[in-house]
């Protein structure tokens, strides 16, 4: 009988010891999770500041007086960000080499017309002249808008893409002259222009009206989402909820231990 009592006491001590170890392990895991949630919230705040600075920079670039092509080229060569920089450039459109980028505009399906603007130095600059509806892909259906002679284009510089932006984006249909992503190299090659004779970025033309109304210019999108504050509050809220839930659990456990349950 005496041996049995000692055995029971030992088992109780062992169970209590295991319980404490389990509780300590749980606290450690909660602390790790709490630290991770806080770090995610802080990271989103950092992203918020970055996005706000980017939006402010883009707004400043868009509202700046148009810079000449040479100035934008110098910035690009120096590794500066040229995206959305206001630019002015003159040349002659080579309409026979226009490329078509699949797009939607004001709820309609169609194409952005990218046309090489031939510069005085013999180089070409692909200009996104704007949107045409699906049924107006053939340039012959909008002949009035195929302006000839020397023109001056005001717009925004846009960098080239080094690769397809996502595996979900279809491959460009070169045979049908339909581009699903802006591959400047492919546009250049299929237009029969030497790669070393093309300016290494695009220009989106402004909303100045073209004869006949097509293409519709000024199609540059500025939908830079900025949900980082919402994300930060979500992570911080989860961290707070974790503390509350864990605290309540530990409180109940302590009361149970004290009551001998």
XYZ file of N, CA and C in Angstrom:
783
model
N 0.837 -1.215 0.000
C 0.000 0.000 0.000
C 0.858 1.245 0.000
N 1.883 1.234 0.826
C 2.802 2.364 0.902
C 3.516 2.580 -0.437
N 3.865 1.467 -1.069
C 4.546 1.544 -2.370
C 3.615 2.149 -3.420
N 2.346 1.748 -3.369
C 1.373 2.266 -4.328
C 1.183 3.765 -4.191
N 1.149 4.267 -2.956
C 1.007 5.711 -2.731
C 2.197 6.451 -3.319
N 3.402 5.918 -3.055
C 4.610 6.564 -3.579
C 4.584 6.572 -5.108
N 4.111 5.487 -5.696
C 4.037 5.407 -7.158
C 3.050 6.428 -7.710
N 1.932 6.557 -7.022
C 0.923 7.524 -7.485
C 1.445 8.953 -7.399
N 2.131 9.268 -6.312
C 2.705 10.609 -6.157
C 3.732 10.880 -7.239
N 4.561 9.884 -7.538
C 5.587 10.041 -8.572
C 4.947 10.295 -9.930
N 3.866 9.540 -10.191
C 3.176 9.732 -11.471
C 2.576 11.125 -11.571
N 2.052 11.635 -10.470
C 1.472 12.981 -10.467
C 2.548 14.027 -10.723
N 3.714 13.843 -10.066
C 4.818 14.795 -10.296
C 5.274 14.750 -11.758
N 5.343 13.508 -12.292
C 5.774 13.354 -13.684
C 4.789 14.029 -14.646
N 3.505 13.831 -14.391
C 2.473 14.446 -15.241
C 2.531 15.967 -15.152
N 2.744 16.460 -13.919
C 2.831 17.915 -13.740
C 4.035 18.476 -14.477
N 5.162 17.702 -14.388
C 6.375 18.143 -15.083
C 6.154 18.199 -16.578
N 5.505 17.143 -17.122
C 5.205 17.131 -18.555
C 4.274 18.280 -18.927
N 3.318 18.557 -18.039
C 2.388 19.649 -18.292
C 3.091 20.988 -18.363
N 4.055 21.204 -17.440
C 4.814 22.463 -17.452
C 5.654 22.588 -18.714
N 6.290 21.457 -19.091
C 7.103 21.482 -20.308
C 6.248 21.780 -21.541
N 5.078 21.139 -21.587
C 4.184 21.390 -22.713
C 3.728 22.831 -22.755
N 3.461 23.395 -21.562
C 3.029 24.780 -21.486
C 4.138 25.732 -21.931
N 5.363 25.418 -21.505
C 6.504 26.249 -21.907
C 6.703 26.175 -23.422
N 6.589 24.940 -23.959
C 6.704 24.783 -25.411
C 5.637 25.570 -26.146
N 4.409 25.542 -25.609
C 3.328 26.304 -26.226
C 3.590 27.797 -26.196
N 4.134 28.267 -25.062
C 4.445 29.695 -24.937
C 5.517 30.095 -25.945
N 6.512 29.218 -26.114
C 7.575 29.499 -27.086
C 7.000 29.600 -28.494
N 6.125 28.666 -28.849
C 5.512 28.691 -30.182
C 4.662 29.938 -30.383
N 3.918 30.315 -29.353
C 3.105 31.532 -29.438
C 3.996 32.753 -29.600
N 5.103 32.786 -28.865
C 6.026 33.919 -28.969
C 6.610 34.026 -30.376
N 6.953 32.862 -30.960
C 7.486 32.861 -32.326
C 6.434 33.361 -33.309
N 5.202 32.846 -33.168
C 4.123 33.274 -34.058
C 3.849 34.769 -33.907
N 3.886 35.251 -32.675
C 3.661 36.671 -32.407
C 4.733 37.525 -33.086
N 5.996 37.071 -32.977
C 7.098 37.812 -33.599
C 6.960 37.833 -35.119
N 6.532 36.699 -35.688
C 6.346 36.629 -37.139
C 5.239 37.575 -37.591
N 4.125 37.591 -36.876
C 3.011 38.473 -37.227
C 3.408 39.936 -37.124
N 4.145 40.281 -36.073
C 4.622 41.661 -35.934
C 5.560 42.045 -37.070
N 6.451 41.126 -37.435
C 7.398 41.425 -38.515
C 6.674 41.611 -39.845
N 5.630 40.813 -40.078
C 4.846 40.972 -41.302
C 4.124 42.317 -41.319
N 3.578 42.719 -40.184
C 2.918 44.020 -40.102
C 3.892 45.152 -40.342
N 5.085 45.057 -39.749
C 6.105 46.091 -39.928
C 6.569 46.144 -41.377
N 6.717 44.965 -41.992
C 7.110 44.916 -43.407
C 6.074 45.610 -44.285
N 4.798 45.399 -43.986
C 3.756 46.059 -44.761
C 3.785 47.573 -44.568
N 4.140 48.027 -43.369
C 4.282 49.475 -43.156
C 5.427 50.030 -43.986
N 6.515 49.272 -44.074
C 7.639 49.695 -44.909
C 7.229 49.749 -46.371
N 6.460 48.743 -46.795
C 5.945 48.741 -48.159
C 4.996 49.913 -48.399
N 4.234 50.280 -47.376
C 3.327 51.422 -47.473
C 4.112 52.702 -47.755
N 5.184 52.927 -46.995
C 5.996 54.129 -47.199
C 6.634 54.120 -48.593
N 7.088 52.929 -49.009
C 7.682 52.820 -50.345
C 6.659 53.132 -51.430
N 5.440 52.562 -51.301
C 4.409 52.774 -52.313
C 3.966 54.234 -52.351
N 3.844 54.867 -51.191
C 3.461 56.280 -51.155
C 4.519 57.142 -51.841
N 5.784 56.814 -51.615
C 6.870 57.567 -52.257
C 6.848 57.359 -53.769
N 6.563 56.108 -54.186
C 6.500 55.809 -55.612
C 5.354 56.557 -56.284
N 4.185 56.552 -55.650
C 3.030 57.254 -56.218
C 3.300 58.755 -56.325
N 3.950 59.309 -55.303
C 4.289 60.728 -55.329
C 5.281 61.026 -56.450
N 6.269 60.135 -56.633
C 7.260 60.331 -57.686
C 6.616 60.261 -59.068
N 5.709 59.306 -59.255
C 5.029 59.175 -60.540
C 4.177 60.403 -60.822
N 3.488 60.888 -59.805
C 2.664 62.088 -59.975
C 3.521 63.284 -60.384
N 4.690 63.387 -59.765
C 5.597 64.492 -60.098
C 6.113 64.368 -61.522
N 6.456 63.150 -61.940
C 6.961 62.936 -63.301
C 5.895 63.271 -64.340
N 4.670 62.822 -64.074
C 3.585 63.032 -65.030
C 3.278 64.511 -65.228
N 3.406 65.294 -64.162
C 3.050 66.704 -64.227
C 4.207 67.588 -64.676
N 5.390 67.010 -64.829
C 6.555 67.791 -65.241
C 6.456 68.148 -66.723
N 7.079 69.240 -67.132
C 7.098 69.586 -68.561
C 7.760 68.458 -69.356
N 7.293 68.209 -70.579
C 7.873 67.124 -71.378
C 9.368 67.350 -71.620
N 10.155 66.318 -71.386
C 11.597 66.387 -71.601
C 11.919 65.851 -72.996
N 12.995 66.321 -73.598
C 13.375 65.789 -74.915
C 13.837 64.337 -74.806
N 13.800 63.639 -75.910
C 14.173 62.229 -75.943
C 15.575 61.998 -75.391
N 16.520 62.848 -75.780
C 17.899 62.669 -75.342
C 18.039 62.665 -73.831
N 17.260 63.493 -73.167
C 17.330 63.564 -71.701
C 16.823 62.260 -71.073
N 15.743 61.714 -71.608
C 15.204 60.460 -71.082
C 16.175 59.310 -71.368
N 16.786 59.319 -72.541
C 17.764 58.285 -72.881
C 18.959 58.333 -71.931
N 19.389 59.533 -71.588
C 20.523 59.673 -70.669
C 20.175 59.118 -69.293
N 18.955 59.368 -68.836
C 18.517 58.836 -67.547
C 18.482 57.301 -67.583
N 17.955 56.762 -68.684
C 17.882 55.306 -68.814
C 19.280 54.696 -68.841
N 20.196 55.333 -69.555
C 21.560 54.821 -69.642
C 22.262 54.860 -68.293
N 21.868 55.810 -67.438
C 22.466 55.936 -66.104
C 21.796 55.014 -65.091
N 20.819 54.237 -65.541
C 20.139 53.321 -64.639
C 19.005 53.938 -63.854
N 18.594 55.150 -64.216
C 17.493 55.811 -63.520
C 16.152 55.242 -63.982
N 15.163 55.360 -63.131
C 13.821 54.900 -63.461
C 13.160 55.927 -64.373
N 12.812 55.502 -65.591
C 12.199 56.440 -66.544
C 10.686 56.247 -66.645
N 10.153 55.303 -65.915
C 8.731 54.998 -66.042
C 7.868 56.210 -65.719
N 6.926 56.507 -66.610
C 5.970 57.605 -66.476
C 6.615 58.991 -66.571
N 7.818 59.086 -67.064
C 8.426 60.410 -67.239
C 7.848 61.074 -68.489
N 7.487 62.330 -68.342
C 6.902 63.087 -69.439
C 7.965 63.342 -70.509
N 7.588 63.119 -71.770
C 8.552 63.195 -72.865
C 7.915 63.818 -74.095
N 8.741 64.449 -74.928
C 8.304 64.988 -76.214
C 9.304 64.544 -77.273
N 8.781 64.021 -78.378
C 9.660 63.506 -79.428
C 9.007 63.726 -80.788
N 9.837 63.956 -81.788
C 9.339 64.207 -83.147
C 9.878 63.167 -84.117
N 9.092 62.887 -85.155
C 9.510 61.941 -86.175
C 8.380 61.659 -87.141
N 8.564 60.623 -87.932
C 7.575 60.239 -88.938
C 7.131 58.806 -88.653
N 5.834 58.590 -88.575
C 5.318 57.251 -88.304
C 5.512 56.335 -89.517
N 5.920 55.103 -89.241
C 5.963 54.070 -90.277
C 4.768 53.157 -90.014
N 3.622 53.537 -90.537
C 2.374 52.845 -90.223
C 2.346 51.403 -90.720
N 3.114 51.108 -91.744
C 3.117 49.751 -92.278
C 3.724 48.732 -91.320
N 4.361 49.201 -90.253
C 5.018 48.305 -89.309
C 4.383 48.349 -87.921
N 3.146 48.814 -87.835
C 2.518 48.896 -86.530
C 2.284 47.493 -85.955
N 2.415 47.401 -84.638
C 2.192 46.148 -83.909
C 0.959 46.330 -83.025
N 0.260 45.241 -82.748
C -1.015 45.314 -82.034
C -0.954 44.552 -80.715
N -1.237 45.269 -79.638
C -1.206 44.713 -78.281
C -2.639 44.542 -77.787
N -3.010 43.304 -77.457
C -4.381 43.016 -77.023
C -4.703 43.778 -75.741
N -5.841 44.488 -75.720
C -6.164 45.336 -74.571
C -7.666 45.583 -74.499
N -8.071 46.148 -73.378
C -9.448 46.614 -73.217
C -9.410 48.087 -72.834
N -10.434 48.800 -73.238
C -10.510 50.238 -72.933
C -11.970 50.636 -72.851
N -12.347 51.212 -71.712
C -13.727 51.640 -71.490
C -14.718 50.506 -71.766
N -14.351 49.300 -71.336
C -15.241 48.164 -71.466
C -15.249 47.495 -72.824
N -14.430 47.976 -73.761
C -14.395 47.397 -75.104
C -13.098 46.610 -75.299
N -13.179 45.564 -76.067
C -12.003 44.759 -76.389
C -11.403 45.245 -77.694
N -10.085 45.267 -77.729
C -9.418 45.720 -78.943
C -7.917 45.642 -78.802
N -7.248 46.683 -79.291
C -5.790 46.653 -79.328
C -5.211 48.051 -79.080
N -4.048 48.061 -78.462
C -3.221 49.261 -78.460
C -2.336 49.187 -79.701
N -2.261 50.279 -80.426
C -1.479 50.316 -81.658
C -0.085 50.864 -81.353
N 0.920 50.001 -81.505
C 2.310 50.403 -81.319
C 2.937 50.603 -82.695
N 3.288 51.858 -82.964
C 3.818 52.210 -84.280
C 5.221 52.771 -84.148
N 6.185 52.294 -84.968
C 7.528 52.866 -84.907
C 7.539 54.298 -85.445
N 8.050 55.194 -84.621
C 8.234 56.583 -85.036
C 9.682 56.707 -85.497
N 9.871 57.006 -86.772
C 11.209 57.082 -87.333
C 11.810 58.452 -87.019
N 12.940 58.435 -86.323
C 13.581 59.656 -85.864
C 14.537 60.212 -86.917
N 14.955 61.454 -86.712
C 15.835 62.114 -87.680
C 17.174 61.400 -87.808
N 17.610 60.716 -86.766
C 18.905 60.024 -86.822
C 18.796 58.610 -87.386
N 17.615 58.238 -87.877
C 17.437 56.937 -88.498
C 16.977 55.839 -87.556
N 16.895 56.126 -86.288
C 16.420 55.127 -85.337
C 14.891 55.128 -85.279
N 14.360 54.098 -84.589
C 12.908 53.967 -84.442
C 12.548 53.944 -82.962
N 11.428 54.543 -82.637
C 10.900 54.537 -81.278
C 9.464 54.050 -81.348
N 9.171 52.937 -80.683
C 7.810 52.419 -80.712
C 6.914 53.256 -79.801
N 5.864 53.804 -80.403
C 4.910 54.657 -79.696
C 3.570 53.937 -79.584
N 3.061 53.874 -78.373
C 1.705 53.366 -78.162
C 0.752 54.508 -78.492
N 0.204 54.493 -79.690
C -0.640 55.595 -80.147
C -2.001 55.577 -79.467
N -2.410 54.421 -78.933
C -3.688 54.356 -78.258
C -4.510 53.160 -78.693
N -5.781 53.207 -78.339
C -6.684 52.068 -78.481
C -7.509 52.135 -79.760
N -7.691 50.956 -80.379
C -8.667 50.802 -81.465
C -9.529 49.587 -81.141
N -10.820 49.613 -81.454
C -11.688 48.457 -81.187
C -11.252 47.240 -82.000
N -11.733 46.096 -81.576
C -11.371 44.829 -82.197
C -11.566 44.863 -83.711
N -12.698 45.430 -84.134
C -13.026 45.420 -85.565
C -12.222 46.440 -86.365
N -11.414 47.262 -85.671
C -10.600 48.269 -86.346
C -9.109 47.916 -86.321
N -8.815 46.643 -86.120
C -7.403 46.229 -86.103
C -6.731 46.509 -87.449
N -7.431 46.237 -88.533
C -6.900 46.494 -89.867
C -6.784 48.006 -90.081
N -5.570 48.456 -90.349
C -5.334 49.889 -90.505
C -6.162 50.504 -91.626
N -6.561 49.691 -92.613
C -7.344 50.213 -93.729
C -8.712 50.701 -93.281
N -9.203 50.217 -92.145
C -10.523 50.617 -91.640
C -10.458 51.937 -90.873
N -9.272 52.470 -90.686
C -9.087 53.740 -89.955
C -7.999 54.568 -90.627
N -8.082 54.625 -91.941
C -7.045 55.275 -92.740
C -6.854 56.749 -92.367
N -7.925 57.393 -91.938
C -7.835 58.826 -91.621
C -6.868 59.084 -90.465
N -6.762 58.120 -89.566
C -5.887 58.297 -88.414
C -4.438 57.967 -88.666
N -4.116 57.487 -89.858
C -2.721 57.149 -90.189
C -2.002 58.403 -90.679
N -1.727 59.280 -89.746
C -1.168 60.597 -90.096
C 0.215 60.459 -90.718
N 0.466 61.298 -91.730
C 1.755 61.282 -92.409
C 2.564 62.519 -92.085
N 3.811 62.512 -92.541
C 4.681 63.657 -92.323
C 5.233 63.700 -90.907
N 5.990 64.750 -90.671
C 6.626 64.888 -89.361
C 5.587 65.272 -88.300
N 5.633 64.554 -87.173
C 4.699 64.821 -86.067
C 5.494 64.933 -84.773
N 4.940 65.675 -83.831
C 5.528 65.764 -82.487
C 4.581 65.085 -81.511
N 5.121 64.148 -80.769
C 4.325 63.352 -79.831
C 4.713 63.710 -78.402
N 3.717 64.052 -77.615
C 3.921 64.208 -76.175
C 3.305 63.002 -75.473
N 4.005 62.505 -74.476
C 3.484 61.332 -73.789
C 4.338 60.962 -72.596
N 4.332 59.680 -72.282
C 5.048 59.176 -71.117
C 5.961 58.035 -71.527
N 7.195 58.082 -71.048
C 8.135 57.001 -71.308
C 7.734 55.772 -70.494
N 7.858 54.602 -71.090
C 7.548 53.338 -70.415
C 8.686 52.356 -70.680
N 9.217 51.728 -69.670
C 10.340 50.803 -69.877
C 9.916 49.534 -70.593
N 10.864 48.897 -71.223
C 10.618 47.607 -71.860
C 10.579 46.520 -70.796
N 9.962 45.396 -71.118
C 9.931 44.244 -70.230
C 11.031 43.275 -70.632
N 11.707 42.707 -69.651
C 12.774 41.763 -69.939
C 12.240 40.359 -70.196
N 11.027 40.076 -69.728
C 10.431 38.758 -69.904
C 8.931 38.853 -69.742
N 8.249 37.750 -70.083
C 6.795 37.706 -69.925
C 6.464 37.881 -68.449
N 5.542 38.788 -68.113
C 5.291 39.114 -66.702
C 4.717 37.990 -65.867
N 4.070 37.007 -66.496
C 3.460 35.922 -65.728
C 3.234 34.729 -66.649
N 3.267 33.532 -66.054
C 2.989 32.328 -66.835
C 1.526 32.277 -67.272
N 0.679 33.081 -66.628
C -0.741 33.122 -66.988
C -0.987 33.941 -68.251
N -0.002 34.777 -68.615
C -0.136 35.602 -69.816
C 0.147 34.734 -71.046
N -0.734 34.747 -72.048
C -0.494 33.930 -73.244
C 0.772 34.358 -73.981
N 1.311 33.445 -74.762
C 2.441 33.794 -75.624
C 1.957 34.703 -76.742
N 2.827 35.582 -77.181
C 2.475 36.468 -78.280
C 2.212 35.663 -79.553
N 1.172 36.050 -80.270
C 0.829 35.386 -81.533
C 1.452 36.198 -82.670
N 2.689 35.859 -82.960
C 3.445 36.636 -83.947
C 2.798 36.557 -85.322
N 2.307 35.373 -85.688
C 1.734 35.186 -87.022
C 0.546 36.111 -87.263
N -0.240 36.364 -86.219
C -1.422 37.213 -86.357
C -1.159 38.660 -85.918
N 0.090 38.957 -85.556
C 0.444 40.294 -85.087
C -0.424 40.697 -83.894
N -0.498 39.783 -82.904
C -1.221 40.064 -81.666
C -0.261 39.814 -80.509
N -0.007 40.850 -79.753
C 0.906 40.765 -78.620
C 0.111 40.798 -77.318
N 0.415 39.853 -76.435
C -0.232 39.800 -75.129
C 0.665 40.362 -74.030
N 1.917 40.566 -74.349
C 2.824 41.302 -73.460
C 3.790 42.078 -74.341
N 4.274 43.191 -73.824
C 5.034 44.145 -74.629
C 6.495 43.703 -74.774
N 6.704 42.811 -75.722
C 8.032 42.297 -76.021
C 8.653 43.175 -77.109
N 9.465 44.129 -76.687
C 10.040 45.077 -77.638
C 10.924 44.359 -78.654
N 11.650 43.347 -78.204
C 12.504 42.605 -79.132
C 11.712 41.954 -80.244
N 10.593 41.321 -79.885
C 9.758 40.661 -80.887
C 9.083 41.680 -81.794
N 8.638 42.800 -81.208
C 8.045 43.849 -82.040
C 9.046 44.364 -83.060
N 10.265 44.568 -82.597
C 11.324 45.073 -83.471
C 11.631 44.093 -84.589
N 11.804 42.824 -84.216
C 12.166 41.800 -85.202
C 11.071 41.603 -86.229
N 9.816 41.497 -85.771
C 8.722 41.243 -86.709
C 8.418 42.460 -87.586
N 8.825 43.625 -87.132
C 8.639 44.827 -87.951
C 9.780 45.014 -88.945
N 10.787 44.135 -88.850
C 11.904 44.212 -89.788
C 12.854 45.367 -89.511
N 12.976 45.738 -88.249
C 13.870 46.840 -87.858
C 15.081 46.252 -87.144
N 16.260 46.753 -87.442
C 17.477 46.276 -86.795
C 17.426 46.590 -85.301
N 17.804 45.612 -84.478
C 17.706 45.770 -83.027
C 18.521 46.948 -82.515
N 19.652 47.226 -83.158
C 20.505 48.320 -82.685
C 20.037 49.679 -83.178
N 18.911 49.705 -83.892
C 18.363 50.969 -84.396
C 17.039 51.305 -83.735
N 16.783 50.704 -82.560
C 15.527 50.948 -81.848
C 15.818 51.529 -80.469
N 15.115 52.571 -80.105
C 15.225 53.146 -78.757
C 14.726 52.098 -77.770
N 15.485 51.813 -76.702
C 15.163 50.675 -75.818
C 14.060 50.927 -74.795
N 13.062 51.690 -75.142
C 11.878 51.834 -74.303
C 10.725 52.308 -75.179
N 9.530 52.332 -74.609
C 8.337 52.755 -75.333
C 7.942 54.175 -74.920
N 7.006 54.730 -75.681
C 6.348 55.981 -75.297
C 4.845 55.794 -75.479
N 4.086 56.099 -74.424
C 2.622 56.133 -74.526
C 2.198 57.547 -74.910
N 1.551 57.685 -76.067
C 1.106 59.009 -76.507
C 0.020 59.539 -75.584
N -0.050 60.865 -75.488
C -1.077 61.474 -74.635
C -2.431 61.435 -75.325
N -3.410 62.125 -74.741
C -4.790 62.038 -75.225
C -5.103 62.981 -76.381
N -4.083 63.573 -76.998
C -4.333 64.433 -78.156
C -5.099 63.642 -79.219
N -6.177 64.226 -79.746
C -7.060 63.500 -80.658
C -6.416 63.286 -82.016
N -6.522 62.062 -82.504
C -6.056 61.731 -83.847
C -7.159 61.973 -84.863
N -6.825 62.259 -86.110
C -7.848 62.435 -87.145
C -8.742 61.194 -87.240
N -10.036 61.433 -87.305
C -10.970 60.316 -87.353
C -11.270 59.712 -85.998
N -10.558 60.151 -84.953
C -10.823 59.668 -83.602
C -10.085 58.410 -83.201
N -9.363 57.788 -84.125
C -8.629 56.557 -83.821
C -7.179 56.669 -84.282
N -6.271 56.085 -83.503
C -6.447 55.460 -82.195
C -6.809 56.482 -81.104
N -7.405 55.995 -80.024
C -7.739 56.842 -78.880
C -6.524 56.880 -77.954
N -5.886 58.037 -77.866
C -4.669 58.146 -77.064
C -4.946 58.329 -75.581
N -3.863 58.463 -74.829
C -3.979 58.680 -73.395
C -4.481 57.472 -72.640
N -3.990 56.284 -73.010
C -4.512 55.051 -72.410
C -3.622 54.514 -71.276
N -2.615 55.266 -70.898
C -1.729 54.799 -69.832
C -2.510 54.605 -68.540
N -2.282 53.455 -67.886
C -2.981 53.157 -66.641
C -2.092 53.510 -65.453
N -2.742 54.022 -64.414
C -2.015 54.406 -63.197
C -2.646 53.758 -61.964
N -3.170 52.550 -62.152
C -3.862 51.870 -61.058
C -2.867 51.159 -60.142
N -2.072 51.954 -59.422
C -1.114 51.401 -58.463
C -1.838 51.165 -57.142
N -2.135 49.928 -56.849
C -2.877 49.619 -55.624
C -2.002 49.875 -54.404
N -2.647 50.417 -53.382
C -1.915 50.713 -52.150
C -2.745 50.234 -50.962
N -2.727 48.918 -50.746
C -3.484 48.319 -49.653
C -2.596 47.936 -48.480
N -1.392 48.468 -48.451
C -0.418 48.017 -47.453
C -0.832 48.376 -46.018
N -1.492 49.517 -45.831
C -1.949 49.861 -44.483
C -2.979 48.848 -44.002
N -3.876 48.464 -44.886
C -4.885 47.459 -44.539
C -4.212 46.138 -44.173
N -3.208 45.750 -44.963
C -2.498 44.509 -44.678
C -1.764 44.597 -43.338
N -1.131 45.746 -43.079
C -0.398 45.921 -41.822
C -1.346 45.807 -40.625
N -2.486 46.471 -40.715
C -3.459 46.393 -39.617
C -3.968 44.969 -39.423
N -4.095 44.233 -40.533
C -4.539 42.842 -40.430
C -3.525 42.002 -39.659
N -2.235 42.146 -40.017
C -1.194 41.368 -39.322
C -1.096 41.766 -37.850
N -1.138 43.071 -37.584
C -1.077 43.517 -36.193
C -2.319 43.050 -35.414
N -3.462 43.067 -36.078
C -4.686 42.588 -35.432
C -4.608 41.113 -35.088
N -4.036 40.316 -35.997
C -3.861 38.890 -35.719
C -2.896 38.671 -34.556
N -1.852 39.520 -34.498
C -0.911 39.412 -33.375
C -1.611 39.723 -32.062
N -2.448 40.753 -32.062
C -3.192 41.102 -30.858
C -4.167 40.002 -30.465
N -4.850 39.432 -31.457
C -5.794 38.350 -31.174
C -5.075 37.131 -30.608
N -3.872 36.866 -31.115
C -3.086 35.733 -30.612
C -2.743 35.922 -29.141
N -2.388 37.159 -28.778
C -2.063 37.442 -27.374
C -3.286 37.239 -26.490
N -4.435 37.737 -26.926
C -5.661 37.625 -26.130
C -6.062 36.162 -25.950
N -6.064 35.409 -27.048
C -6.475 33.998 -26.983
C -5.501 33.193 -26.130
N -4.202 33.428 -26.321
C -3.201 32.687 -25.552
C -3.279 33.040 -24.070
N -3.488 34.325 -23.776
C -3.608 34.758 -22.382
C -4.808 34.122 -21.709
N -5.928 34.061 -22.421
C -7.134 33.451 -21.862
C -6.924 31.966 -21.608
N -6.241 31.312 -22.518
C -5.973 29.872 -22.341
C -5.078 29.620 -21.128
N -4.015 30.421 -20.989
C -3.110 30.244 -19.847
C -3.825 30.538 -18.529
N -4.700 31.526 -18.543
C -5.451 31.868 -17.331
C -6.338 30.697 -16.915
N -7.022 30.091 -17.878
C -7.878 28.944 -17.558
C -7.049 27.762 -17.058
N -5.898 27.551 -17.682
C -5.036 26.457 -17.254
C -4.551 26.662 -15.815
N -4.193 27.901 -15.484
C -3.715 28.177 -14.132
C -4.835 27.976 -13.108
N -6.019 28.430 -13.437
C -7.148 28.227 -12.518
C -7.442 26.738 -12.340
N -7.330 25.976 -13.420
C -7.561 24.544 -13.324
C -6.515 23.867 -12.463
N -5.257 24.320 -12.606
C -4.187 23.733 -11.783
C -4.419 24.044 -10.312
N -4.824 25.277 -10.006
C -5.033 25.658 -8.627
C -6.239 24.944 -7.991
N -7.218 24.626 -8.855
C -8.407 23.956 -8.324
C -8.209 22.448 -8.214
N -7.070 21.980 -8.731
C -6.743 20.562 -8.641
C -7.456 19.735 -9.676
N -8.010 20.318 -10.698
C -8.709 19.561 -11.739
C -7.692 18.851 -12.628
